Each structure stands twice: as C-alpha cells, then as structure tokens.
XYZ file of C-alpha atoms in Angstrom:
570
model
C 340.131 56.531 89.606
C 340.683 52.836 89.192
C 343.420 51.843 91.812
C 343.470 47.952 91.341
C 341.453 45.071 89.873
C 342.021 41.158 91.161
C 340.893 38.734 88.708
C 340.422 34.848 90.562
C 339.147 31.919 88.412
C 338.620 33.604 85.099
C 339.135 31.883 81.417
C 342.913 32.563 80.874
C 343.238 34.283 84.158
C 343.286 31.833 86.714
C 344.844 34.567 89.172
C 345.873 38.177 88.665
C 346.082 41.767 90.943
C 346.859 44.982 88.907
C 347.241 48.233 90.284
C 346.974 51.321 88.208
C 348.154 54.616 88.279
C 346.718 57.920 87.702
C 347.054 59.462 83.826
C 346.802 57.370 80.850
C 348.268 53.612 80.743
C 348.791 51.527 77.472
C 347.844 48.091 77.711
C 349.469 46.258 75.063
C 349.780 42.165 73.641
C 350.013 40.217 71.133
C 346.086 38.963 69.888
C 345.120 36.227 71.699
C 347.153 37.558 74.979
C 343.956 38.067 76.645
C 343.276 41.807 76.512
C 339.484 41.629 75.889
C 339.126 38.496 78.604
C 340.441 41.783 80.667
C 337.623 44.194 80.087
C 335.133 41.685 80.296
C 336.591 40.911 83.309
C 336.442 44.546 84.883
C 332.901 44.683 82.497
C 331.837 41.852 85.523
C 332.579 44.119 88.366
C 330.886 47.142 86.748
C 327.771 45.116 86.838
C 327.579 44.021 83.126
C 325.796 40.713 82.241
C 327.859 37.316 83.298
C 328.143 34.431 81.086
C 329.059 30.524 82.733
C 331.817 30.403 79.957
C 334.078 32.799 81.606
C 334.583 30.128 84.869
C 337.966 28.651 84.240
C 338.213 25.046 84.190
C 338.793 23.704 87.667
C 337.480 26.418 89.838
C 333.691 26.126 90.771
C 333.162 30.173 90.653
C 335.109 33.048 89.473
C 335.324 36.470 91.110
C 336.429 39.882 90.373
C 337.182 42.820 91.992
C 337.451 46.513 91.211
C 338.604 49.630 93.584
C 338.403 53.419 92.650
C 339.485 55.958 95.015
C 336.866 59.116 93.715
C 336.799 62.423 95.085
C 334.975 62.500 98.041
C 332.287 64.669 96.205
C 331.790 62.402 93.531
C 327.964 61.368 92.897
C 329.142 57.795 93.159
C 328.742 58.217 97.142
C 325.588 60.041 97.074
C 323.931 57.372 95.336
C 325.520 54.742 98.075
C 324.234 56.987 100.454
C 320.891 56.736 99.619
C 320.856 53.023 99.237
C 322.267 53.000 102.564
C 325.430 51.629 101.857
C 328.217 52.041 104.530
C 330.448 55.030 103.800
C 333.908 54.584 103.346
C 337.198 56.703 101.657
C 337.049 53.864 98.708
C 334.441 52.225 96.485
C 334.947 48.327 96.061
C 332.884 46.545 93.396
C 333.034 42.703 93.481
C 331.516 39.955 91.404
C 331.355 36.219 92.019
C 329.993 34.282 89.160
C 329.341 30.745 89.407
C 329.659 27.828 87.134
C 326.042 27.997 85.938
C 326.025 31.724 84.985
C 324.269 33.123 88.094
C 326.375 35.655 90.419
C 326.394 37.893 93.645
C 327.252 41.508 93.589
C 329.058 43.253 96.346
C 329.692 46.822 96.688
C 331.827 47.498 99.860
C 330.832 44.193 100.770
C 327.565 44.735 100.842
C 325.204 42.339 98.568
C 323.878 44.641 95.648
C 321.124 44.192 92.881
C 323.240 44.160 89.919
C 320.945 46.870 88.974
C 322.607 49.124 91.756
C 326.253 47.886 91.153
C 325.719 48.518 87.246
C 324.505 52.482 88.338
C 327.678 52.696 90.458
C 330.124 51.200 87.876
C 328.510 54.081 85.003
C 329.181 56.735 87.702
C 333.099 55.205 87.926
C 334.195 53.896 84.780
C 333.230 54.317 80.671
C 334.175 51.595 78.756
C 334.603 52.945 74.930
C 334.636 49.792 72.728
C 334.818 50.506 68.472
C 331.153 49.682 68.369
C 329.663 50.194 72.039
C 327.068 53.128 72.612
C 328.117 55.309 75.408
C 326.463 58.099 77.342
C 327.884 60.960 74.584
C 325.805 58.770 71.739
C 322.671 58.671 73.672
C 320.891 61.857 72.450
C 319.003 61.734 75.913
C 322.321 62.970 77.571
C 323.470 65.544 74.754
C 321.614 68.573 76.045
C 322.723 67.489 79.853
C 326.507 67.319 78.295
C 325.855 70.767 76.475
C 325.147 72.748 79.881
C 327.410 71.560 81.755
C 329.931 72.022 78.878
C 328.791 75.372 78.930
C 328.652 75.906 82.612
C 325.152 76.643 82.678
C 324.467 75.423 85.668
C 323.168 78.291 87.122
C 320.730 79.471 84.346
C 318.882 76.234 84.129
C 318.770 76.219 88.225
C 316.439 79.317 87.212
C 314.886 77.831 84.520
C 313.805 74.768 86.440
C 312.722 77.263 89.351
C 310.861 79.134 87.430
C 309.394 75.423 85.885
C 307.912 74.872 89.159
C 306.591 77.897 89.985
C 304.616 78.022 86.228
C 303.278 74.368 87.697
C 302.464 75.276 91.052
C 300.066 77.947 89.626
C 298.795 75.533 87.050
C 297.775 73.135 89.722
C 296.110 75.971 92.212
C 294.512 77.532 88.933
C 292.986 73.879 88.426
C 291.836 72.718 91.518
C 290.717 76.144 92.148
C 288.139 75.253 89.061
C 287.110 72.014 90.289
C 286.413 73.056 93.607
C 284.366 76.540 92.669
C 282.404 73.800 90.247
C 282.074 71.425 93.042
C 281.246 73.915 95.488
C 277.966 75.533 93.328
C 276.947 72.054 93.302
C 276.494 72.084 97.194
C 275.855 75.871 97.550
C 272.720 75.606 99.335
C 273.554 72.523 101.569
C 276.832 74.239 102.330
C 274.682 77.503 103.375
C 272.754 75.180 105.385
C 275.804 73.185 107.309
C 277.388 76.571 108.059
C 274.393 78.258 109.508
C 273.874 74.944 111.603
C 277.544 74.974 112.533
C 277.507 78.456 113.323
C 274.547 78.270 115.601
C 275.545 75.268 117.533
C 279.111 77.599 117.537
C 281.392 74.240 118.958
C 284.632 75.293 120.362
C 287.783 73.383 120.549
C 288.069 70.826 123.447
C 284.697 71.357 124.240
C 283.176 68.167 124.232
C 285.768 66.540 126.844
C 285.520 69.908 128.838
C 281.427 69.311 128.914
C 282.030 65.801 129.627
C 284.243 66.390 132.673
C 281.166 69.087 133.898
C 278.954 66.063 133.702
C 280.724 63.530 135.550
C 281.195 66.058 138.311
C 277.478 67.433 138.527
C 276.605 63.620 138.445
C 279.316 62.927 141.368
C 277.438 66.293 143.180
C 274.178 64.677 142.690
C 274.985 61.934 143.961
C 276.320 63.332 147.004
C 273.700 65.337 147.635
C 271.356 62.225 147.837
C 273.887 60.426 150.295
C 273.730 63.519 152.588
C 269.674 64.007 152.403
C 269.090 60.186 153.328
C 271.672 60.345 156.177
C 269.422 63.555 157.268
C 266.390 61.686 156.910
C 267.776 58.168 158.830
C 268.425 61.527 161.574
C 265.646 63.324 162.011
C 263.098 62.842 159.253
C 260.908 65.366 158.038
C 257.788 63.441 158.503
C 256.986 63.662 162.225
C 254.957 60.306 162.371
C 258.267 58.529 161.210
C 260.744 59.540 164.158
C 264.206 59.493 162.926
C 267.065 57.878 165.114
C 267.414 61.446 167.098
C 264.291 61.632 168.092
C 264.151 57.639 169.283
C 267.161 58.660 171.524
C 264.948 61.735 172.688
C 262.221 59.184 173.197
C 264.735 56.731 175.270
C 266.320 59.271 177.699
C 262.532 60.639 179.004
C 261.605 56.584 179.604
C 264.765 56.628 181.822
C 264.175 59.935 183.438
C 260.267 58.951 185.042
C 261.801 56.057 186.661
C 264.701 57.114 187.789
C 263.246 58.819 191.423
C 261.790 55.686 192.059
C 264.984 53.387 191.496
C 267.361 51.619 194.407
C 270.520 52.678 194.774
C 272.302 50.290 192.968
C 270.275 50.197 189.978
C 270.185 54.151 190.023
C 273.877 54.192 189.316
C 273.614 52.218 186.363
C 270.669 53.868 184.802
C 272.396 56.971 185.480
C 275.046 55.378 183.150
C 273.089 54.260 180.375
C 271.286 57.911 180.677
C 275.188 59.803 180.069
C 275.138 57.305 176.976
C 272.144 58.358 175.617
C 272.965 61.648 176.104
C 275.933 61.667 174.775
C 274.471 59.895 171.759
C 272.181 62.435 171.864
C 274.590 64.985 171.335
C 276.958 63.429 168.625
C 273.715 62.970 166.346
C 273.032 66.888 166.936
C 276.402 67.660 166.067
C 276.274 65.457 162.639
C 273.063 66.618 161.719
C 274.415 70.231 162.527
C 277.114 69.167 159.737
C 275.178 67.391 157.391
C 273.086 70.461 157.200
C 276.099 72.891 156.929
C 277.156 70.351 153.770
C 274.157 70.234 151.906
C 273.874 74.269 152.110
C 277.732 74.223 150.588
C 276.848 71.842 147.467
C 274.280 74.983 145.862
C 273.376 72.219 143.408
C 271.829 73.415 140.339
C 269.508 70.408 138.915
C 269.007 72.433 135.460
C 272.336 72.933 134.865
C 272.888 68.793 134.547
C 270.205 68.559 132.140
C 271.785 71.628 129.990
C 275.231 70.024 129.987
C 273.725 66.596 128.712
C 271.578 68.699 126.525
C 274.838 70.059 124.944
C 276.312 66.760 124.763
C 273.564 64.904 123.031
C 273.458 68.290 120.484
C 277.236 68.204 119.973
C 277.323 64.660 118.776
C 274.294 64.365 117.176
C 276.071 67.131 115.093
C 279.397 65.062 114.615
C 277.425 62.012 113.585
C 275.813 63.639 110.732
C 278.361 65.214 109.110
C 280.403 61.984 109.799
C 283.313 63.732 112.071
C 284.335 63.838 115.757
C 283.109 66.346 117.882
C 286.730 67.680 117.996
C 286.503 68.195 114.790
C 283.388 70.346 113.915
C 284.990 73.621 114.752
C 287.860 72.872 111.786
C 284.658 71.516 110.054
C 283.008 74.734 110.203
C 286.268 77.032 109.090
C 286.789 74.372 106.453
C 283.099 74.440 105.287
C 282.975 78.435 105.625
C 285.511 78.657 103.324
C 284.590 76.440 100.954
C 281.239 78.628 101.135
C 283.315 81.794 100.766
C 285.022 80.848 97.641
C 281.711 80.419 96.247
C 281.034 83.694 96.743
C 284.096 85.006 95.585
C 285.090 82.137 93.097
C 285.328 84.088 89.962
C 287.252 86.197 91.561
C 289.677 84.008 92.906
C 289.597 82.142 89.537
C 290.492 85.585 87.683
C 293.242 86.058 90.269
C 294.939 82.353 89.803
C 294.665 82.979 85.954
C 296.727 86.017 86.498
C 298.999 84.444 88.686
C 299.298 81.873 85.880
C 299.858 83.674 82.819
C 302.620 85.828 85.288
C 304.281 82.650 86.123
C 304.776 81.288 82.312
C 306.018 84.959 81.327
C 308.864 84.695 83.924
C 309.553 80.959 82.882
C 309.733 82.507 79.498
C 312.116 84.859 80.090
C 314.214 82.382 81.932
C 314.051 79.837 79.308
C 315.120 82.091 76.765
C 318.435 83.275 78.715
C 319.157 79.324 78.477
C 318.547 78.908 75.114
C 320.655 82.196 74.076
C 323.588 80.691 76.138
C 322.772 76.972 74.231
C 323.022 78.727 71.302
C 326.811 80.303 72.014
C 327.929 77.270 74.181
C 326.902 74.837 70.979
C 329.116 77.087 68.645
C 331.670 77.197 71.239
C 331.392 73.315 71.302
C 331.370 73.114 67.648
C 334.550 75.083 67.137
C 336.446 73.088 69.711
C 335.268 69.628 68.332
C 336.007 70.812 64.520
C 339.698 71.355 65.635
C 340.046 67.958 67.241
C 338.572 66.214 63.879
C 341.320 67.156 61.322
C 344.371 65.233 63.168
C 342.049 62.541 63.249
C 341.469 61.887 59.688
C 337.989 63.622 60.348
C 339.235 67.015 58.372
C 335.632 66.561 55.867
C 333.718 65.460 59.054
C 330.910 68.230 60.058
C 330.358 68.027 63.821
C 327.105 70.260 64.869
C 325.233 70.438 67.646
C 321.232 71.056 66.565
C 319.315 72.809 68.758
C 315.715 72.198 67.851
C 312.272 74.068 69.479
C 310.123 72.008 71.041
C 306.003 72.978 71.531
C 304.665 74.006 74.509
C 303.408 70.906 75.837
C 307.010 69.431 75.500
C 308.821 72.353 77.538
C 309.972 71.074 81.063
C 312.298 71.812 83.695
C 314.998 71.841 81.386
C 314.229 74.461 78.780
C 312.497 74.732 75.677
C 314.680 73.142 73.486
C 316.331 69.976 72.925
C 319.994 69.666 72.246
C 321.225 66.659 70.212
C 324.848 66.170 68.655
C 325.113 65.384 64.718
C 327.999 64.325 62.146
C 328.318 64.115 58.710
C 331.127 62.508 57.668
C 331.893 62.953 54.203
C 330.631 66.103 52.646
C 327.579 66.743 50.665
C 325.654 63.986 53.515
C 323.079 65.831 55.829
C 324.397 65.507 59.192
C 322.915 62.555 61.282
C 322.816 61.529 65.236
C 325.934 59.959 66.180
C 324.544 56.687 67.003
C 323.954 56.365 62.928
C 327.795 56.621 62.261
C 328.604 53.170 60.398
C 332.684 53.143 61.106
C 333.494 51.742 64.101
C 336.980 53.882 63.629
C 335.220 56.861 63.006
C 333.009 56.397 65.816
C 335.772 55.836 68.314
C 337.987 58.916 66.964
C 334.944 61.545 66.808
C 334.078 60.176 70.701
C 337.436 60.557 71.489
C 337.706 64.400 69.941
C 334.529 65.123 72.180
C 335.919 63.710 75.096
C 338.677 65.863 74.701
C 336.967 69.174 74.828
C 334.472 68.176 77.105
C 336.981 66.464 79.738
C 336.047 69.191 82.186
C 332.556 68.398 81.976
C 332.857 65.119 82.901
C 332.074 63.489 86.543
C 333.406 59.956 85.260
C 336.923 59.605 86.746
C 338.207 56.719 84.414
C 337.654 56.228 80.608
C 338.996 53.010 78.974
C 339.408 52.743 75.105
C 339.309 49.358 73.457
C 341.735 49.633 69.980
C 340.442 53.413 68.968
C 343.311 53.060 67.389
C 342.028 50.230 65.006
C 342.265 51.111 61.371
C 344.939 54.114 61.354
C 348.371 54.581 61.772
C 351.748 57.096 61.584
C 350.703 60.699 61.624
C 346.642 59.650 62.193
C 347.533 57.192 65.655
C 349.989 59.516 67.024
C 347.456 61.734 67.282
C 345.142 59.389 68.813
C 348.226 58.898 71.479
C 348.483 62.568 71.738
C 345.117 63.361 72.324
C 344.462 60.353 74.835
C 347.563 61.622 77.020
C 345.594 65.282 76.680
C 342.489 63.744 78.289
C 344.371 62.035 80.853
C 344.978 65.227 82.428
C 341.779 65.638 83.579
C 340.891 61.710 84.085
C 342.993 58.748 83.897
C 342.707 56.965 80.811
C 343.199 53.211 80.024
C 343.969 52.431 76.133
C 343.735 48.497 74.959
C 346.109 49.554 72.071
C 348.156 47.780 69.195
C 349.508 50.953 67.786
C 353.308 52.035 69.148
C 352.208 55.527 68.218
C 349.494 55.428 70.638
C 351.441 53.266 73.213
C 354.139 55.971 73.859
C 352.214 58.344 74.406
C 351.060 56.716 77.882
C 352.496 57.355 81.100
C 352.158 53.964 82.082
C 352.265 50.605 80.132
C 351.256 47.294 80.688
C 351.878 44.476 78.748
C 349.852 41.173 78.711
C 350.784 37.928 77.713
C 349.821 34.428 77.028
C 351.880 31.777 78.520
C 351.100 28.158 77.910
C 352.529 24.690 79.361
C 351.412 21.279 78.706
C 348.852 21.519 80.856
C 346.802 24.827 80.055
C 347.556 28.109 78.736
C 347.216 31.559 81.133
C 347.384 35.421 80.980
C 349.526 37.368 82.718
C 350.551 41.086 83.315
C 353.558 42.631 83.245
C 354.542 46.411 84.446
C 357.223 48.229 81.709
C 359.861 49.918 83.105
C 361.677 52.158 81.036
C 363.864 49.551 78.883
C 360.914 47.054 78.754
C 358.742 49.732 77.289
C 361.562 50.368 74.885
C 361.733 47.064 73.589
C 357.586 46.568 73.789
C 357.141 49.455 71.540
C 359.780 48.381 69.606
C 357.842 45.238 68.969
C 355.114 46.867 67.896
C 357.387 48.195 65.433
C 359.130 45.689 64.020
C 356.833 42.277 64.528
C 358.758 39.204 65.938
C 362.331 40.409 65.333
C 363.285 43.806 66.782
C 365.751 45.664 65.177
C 367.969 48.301 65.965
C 366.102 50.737 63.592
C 362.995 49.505 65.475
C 364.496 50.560 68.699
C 365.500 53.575 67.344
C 362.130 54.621 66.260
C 360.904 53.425 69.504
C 363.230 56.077 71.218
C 361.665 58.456 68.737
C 358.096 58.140 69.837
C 358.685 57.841 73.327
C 360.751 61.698 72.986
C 358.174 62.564 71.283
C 355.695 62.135 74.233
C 358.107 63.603 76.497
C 358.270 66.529 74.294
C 354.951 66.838 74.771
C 354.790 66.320 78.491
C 356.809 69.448 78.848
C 354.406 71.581 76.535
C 351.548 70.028 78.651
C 352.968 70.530 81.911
C-alpha cells in the first residue's frame, strides 16, 4: 500500500508530506483546490511523462516522492531483484524534474530508466481516471484476469507444460528432417571419414601421451650417443686408433723397461708417476666397466622412435583435414558415426519423432480443453457476479459478457486455445462491444469499478485510486459508488478524488485539500478530518457555502450509514 507521498516544488504545492492509511480514503475540495495537481503529482513518481510547467515558480526543480509498504511476496520485488536493485522491507519511488522538463528517477535511491520506475509504479498503484485505459480495458490482459479470477492457475501450468513439450517434439521432428536430408547428401563421404577414423582408431589423450613417448625415446637416444662416444674416447673399437686406456697401457710399459736401469733417486719418482698411471689405469677400467653396464640397461629400440613419429605425423595429418584437434577426432568419429547411423536408420527415426509429435499435440489437446471447459464456467461465474454489481450502478440494461472466441491452430500457445476478451453493451438491443469502445466516461468508470469489485481477489495491485467515478450521478446511484469502493477496500486500499458526500462517507479516511492564497501566491494544502471536521466537510458537500443544520443532519445520516455497513462487512 501507499504509506506517504512528499510533494517539494510543485505548481500549487510548494511543500507537502501525506501519509495514508490502509482501506479506502476520500479526498475531497472545492475545484480549483488542487486535487488533480495531486495525482499528477504521484502520476510523476509512478514514472508517468513530466512536463516543465509543473516547476513552481521560484524553485529550480521539483521532486516527488512515493512509499508503499507491499507484501513481501509481491512481484514488485522480483522485478527489483532482477534489475539488481538493493532489497529492502519498503519500495521508494522518487522523481526530480527540472525546470526544462527533463528528470531523474530513483527507486530506493537508486537512478532508474523511467522505463523501469514506470513497470514498478503499474505493479504498485492503478490510477482510474473517467477516461484513462487501464489494465482491465486492455483486451491483452482479459484472458490473464479471467484465470486468475477463476483460479486456474494450476490448469494452465499444465497447459503451458504440455505447450512445451508439443514444441520440443516439433523442433526434434524438424531438425531430425534437415539433418537425415543433409546427411544423404554426404552419405558416401561420411562412409569414407568413418572408415578412415575407424582405422586410424585415435583414442582420447593420445596425442600428448605419444608426444611425451617421443620426447623420452629422443632424450634415450640421445643418451645412448653420449655413452657410446665416451666408450669410444675409452677404448675405441678400431685398434689402429688407441683410445685413452690403451695410451695409459702404452705409458706404464715405457716406464717399466727403464725402470731397472734408473738411480735411486729418480727410481722413486718414476715409481710414483707409475702408481699414477696405474691408478689411472684402473679408474678408466672401472668407467668403461660402467659405461658398458649403462648402455646394456637403455635396450633402446630405434624402430619404435620412428613408429611413434609415424603415429604423430598420421594423427595430425588426420586433424588437419577434417579441420579439428587431434583431441578431438575420437568425439569426431562418435559424432560422424552417428550422423552415419541415422542415415541408415533415418526413416525410422523420422517415423518415430512423428509419433512422438502427433502424441505430444493429443496430450496438449486434452490439456487445453480442461482450460477452456473451466474458461467457460469461470466466464459465467464472472458474468453473474459483474451483472449484480451493474444494477446499483445505474447499469441495470448494461450486458456485461465475457466472449470466449477459438482461435486456429497456428494461433494456440502456451496459454490455451482460446482468447478471452470482456464486452458491454450498454443499452439494449446494441451488440456488445470491447470495453475500450464505451463512449461515457461515467459509465466507463462505474462498469470498471463493478469489475474491480468481484475481481478484488484477483488482483496483485495493492492500491487503486479513482479520479471523480462519481462524476455524473448522485443519491441512491453515488452511495452505491461509496458502498462499493469501501467493499473493495477490503481487499486493497482505495483512494477516491470525490465531490459526492455519498461517496465521501463511505471512506474510512478523509482528506480534504484546499487552496489558500495571500498577496503573494496562492498554495495547496492538506488537511486530515477527524470526526467533527468530516462532519462539517460532508456537510459542505451538502449544502454548498452555507452549512445548515439539516445539512449536518444528513451528514450524520450518511456517515451511520457507512457504519452500518462496516458492521455487516466486518
């Protein structure tokens, strides 16, 4: 609901806050006071167009702002959600319009599109003027209002199940088609690919496995090389090219013939450089002895190298003509087999889609027609309630009927097989016509307001406002305008820009506005009734200018009246 609105810098309303209470409130003035400044006003914050003639004088911008406290399930929040507007316990809408027409939107203080804050402000408010289109004339919405009127939520949630599934086969049926024609197009090259594939049989991770072998028979190769030239430098296997072994060999016998024939002194040092060379001798033994145990540990296999690269060179030669990576020629294969085996059974699958098809429709046939046989007996429900709304509204010859029309095949949808739109005919003898065709203004307002009595439980839009729906009746006729707007506001509140006393005391709240003026400029302002001010306001509305005691009088009588009927309500 609508909890308060502050008006700054507005024509006539230089400065206001209102707060508002739940039920229905009468807002009543004088002309002139400044009532419709108000609901353009709160128009502003519910995103509706801005216009540089509603800056008052002096100020350089104007502002308003609206807040509603909805239930927190209200689809209000959901759409906030998804624009990813902060979450809060409240929704606050606020305008600023500047001199020159242009304005900023706000919605929790958060800049909006006016777009956005104009989808919030539908979700929260309905403003019913005498000639404004709302969402009960807009034929798009009648079947919408119908079902949920009817509570048929559940049977179209089947309906539009059973939608999808009918579609679903459709578009498996189809590209089932285009594919079996595309794929006897490429039988033979597919028979070709798949043989190929198959053959060269390429497994997953095989190409980085393969590359890892070759890297590691290269590394072996490599090391095998390293070992056979430090064998060679050793002891080569040409004898005419002595290795370094065998020039040791060579050095120790020089040493040995001379070393009978050598002084003392110079024996001792030969013997010396002999250990060396012996030692030497031994140490290239031993790594030879090693280098020979190494190379027989490698059991290199030269072929095997050339088969890996082999592989390799097959694998992507592979990839590159059928434009994939070698990763992916085993799902290229599967993919390609199958394509190759719906060939081969494609009129069968075909026959079996068409099946699944024509099962599909059946069941969203029989789904569709449980809606439209509960359309049928919610629309006569509807058009029983509305017909007993009409009479105390000076509607008695009006003929309210809701026409359920077949559509053809090609037009049936999620939704049903029908389309649901509300008529009137409003003096008898006249072929009933969409609501948006009524040409009364008062008529128009009065036959909304009998729907929006009976379908008040249907409705996710917390606050209603009615500009004058009173305008063109009176006595018996606006009382039970009054009466039926205090009904409604038992489900939602209700906000009634009224000059009728009838109507007036039948709110639980009233406000009244009024112009002041000084020599300087002229304003609006609100005031809150209590119970004697309300008295003497409706009494006003009686009488004119001068209130009289009968005026008060009858003033006591229509505010009974409501409380009469407070009682029967509650």
């Amino acid at each position: 609901m609508l909890t308060a609105l502050s008006i700054r810098g507005i024509i006539l309303i230089e400065q206001l806050d209102m707060a508002f209470e739940p039920g229905f409130t009468a807002l009543t003035g004088e002309t002139g006071a400044g009532k419709s400044i108000l609901l353009d006003a709160l128009g502003l914050a519910l995103g509706q167009r801005s216009q540089a003639g509603l800056v008052a004088a002096g100020f350089d911008q104007a502002s308003v702002t609206a807040c509603f406290a909805p239930a927190p399930d209200h689809p209000a929040f959901g759409l906030m959600a998804e624009q990813g507007i902060d979450e809060a316990d409240e929704i606050i809408l606020r305008r600023v319009v500047m001199k020159d027409g242009r304005s900023r939107a706000f919605v929790n203080d958060q800049v909006v599109g006016t777009g956005l804050q104009r989808q919030i402000g539908a979700l929260l408010v309905e403003i019913q003027g005498q000639h404004e289109q709302i969402g009960l004339l807009d034929p798009a919405q009648q079947g919408a209002i119908l079902d949920t009127y009817g509570g048929l939520g559940r049977i179209k949630a089947r309906v539009t199940e059973a939608w999808s599934a009918w579609q679903s086969a459709r578009t498996a049926l189809r590209e089932a088609v285009a594919a079996e024609e595309e794929n006897r197009k490429d039988e033979d090259w597919l028979r070709h690919a798949v043989d190929e594939l198959s053959k060269a049989s390429p497994e997953p991770g095989e190409e980085e496995r393969l590359a890892a072998e070759r890297l590691d028979l290269q590394q072996q190769e490599r090391y095998a090389a390293a070992i056979a030239s430090a064998m060679t430098e050793i002891a080569p296997a040409e004898r005419r090219t002595p290795g370094i072994a065998a020039r040791v060999r060579n050095a120790l016998r020089a040493l040995e013939r001379v070393t009978s024939n050598t002084e003392t002194g110079r024996q001792r040092a030969l013997s010396e450089a002999m250990a060396t060379l012996i030692r030497a001798e031994e140490t290239l033994a031993e790594a030879e002895m090693l280098l020979t145990r190494l190379n027989g540990d490698l059991d290199l296999d030269t072929r095997k190298l050339e088969r890996v690269e082999e592989r390799l060179f097959d694998l992507r030669a592979l990839a590159r003509k059928h434009n994939v990576a070698v990763a992916e020629l085993a799902e290229l294969k599967e993919r390609l087999a199958g394509r190759l085996a719906s060939v081969e059974r494609g009129e069968a699958l075909i026959a079996e889609l068409k099946e699944a098809v024509g099962a599909a429709r059946r069941h969203y046939v029989e789904a569709a027609s449980g809606l439209s046989a509960a359309r049928q007996s919610a629309a006569t429900k509807l058009t029983r309630a509305v017909a007993e709304q009409l009479a105390p509204l000076r509607l008695g010859k009006a003929r309210f009927v809701v026409d359920l029309v077949s559509l053809p095949e090609p037009n049936w949808g999620p939704n049903g097989v029908e389309s649901a739109q509300f008529l009137i005919a409003t003096n008898p003898g006249h072929a009933p016509a969409p609501l948006a065709r009524i040409v009364s203004g008062g008529e128009s307002s009065r036959l909304l307001l009998a729907l929006k009595v009976v379908l008040a439980a249907a409705s996710t839009i917390p606050t209603l406002v009615f500009d004058e729906i009173d305008s063109g009746v009176g006595g018996a006729t606006a009382a039970a305008v009054g009466e039926r707007l205090a009904m409604l506001a038992q489900s939602v509140q209700v906000l009634a820009v009224t000059h009728s006393p009838q109507v007036a005391a039948f709110a639980g709240s009233h406000l009244r506005i009024l112009k002041q003026s000084t020599r300087e400029k002229a304003f609006t302002s609100v005031d809150v009734l209590g119970d004697a001010e309300r008295r003497e306001e409706i009494a006003r509305m009686l009488a004119g200018e001068t209130v009289t005691e009968a005026a008060r009088s009858a003033a006591d009588v229509l505010l009974r009246t409501r409380m009469q009927m407070e009682q029967g309500l509650l």
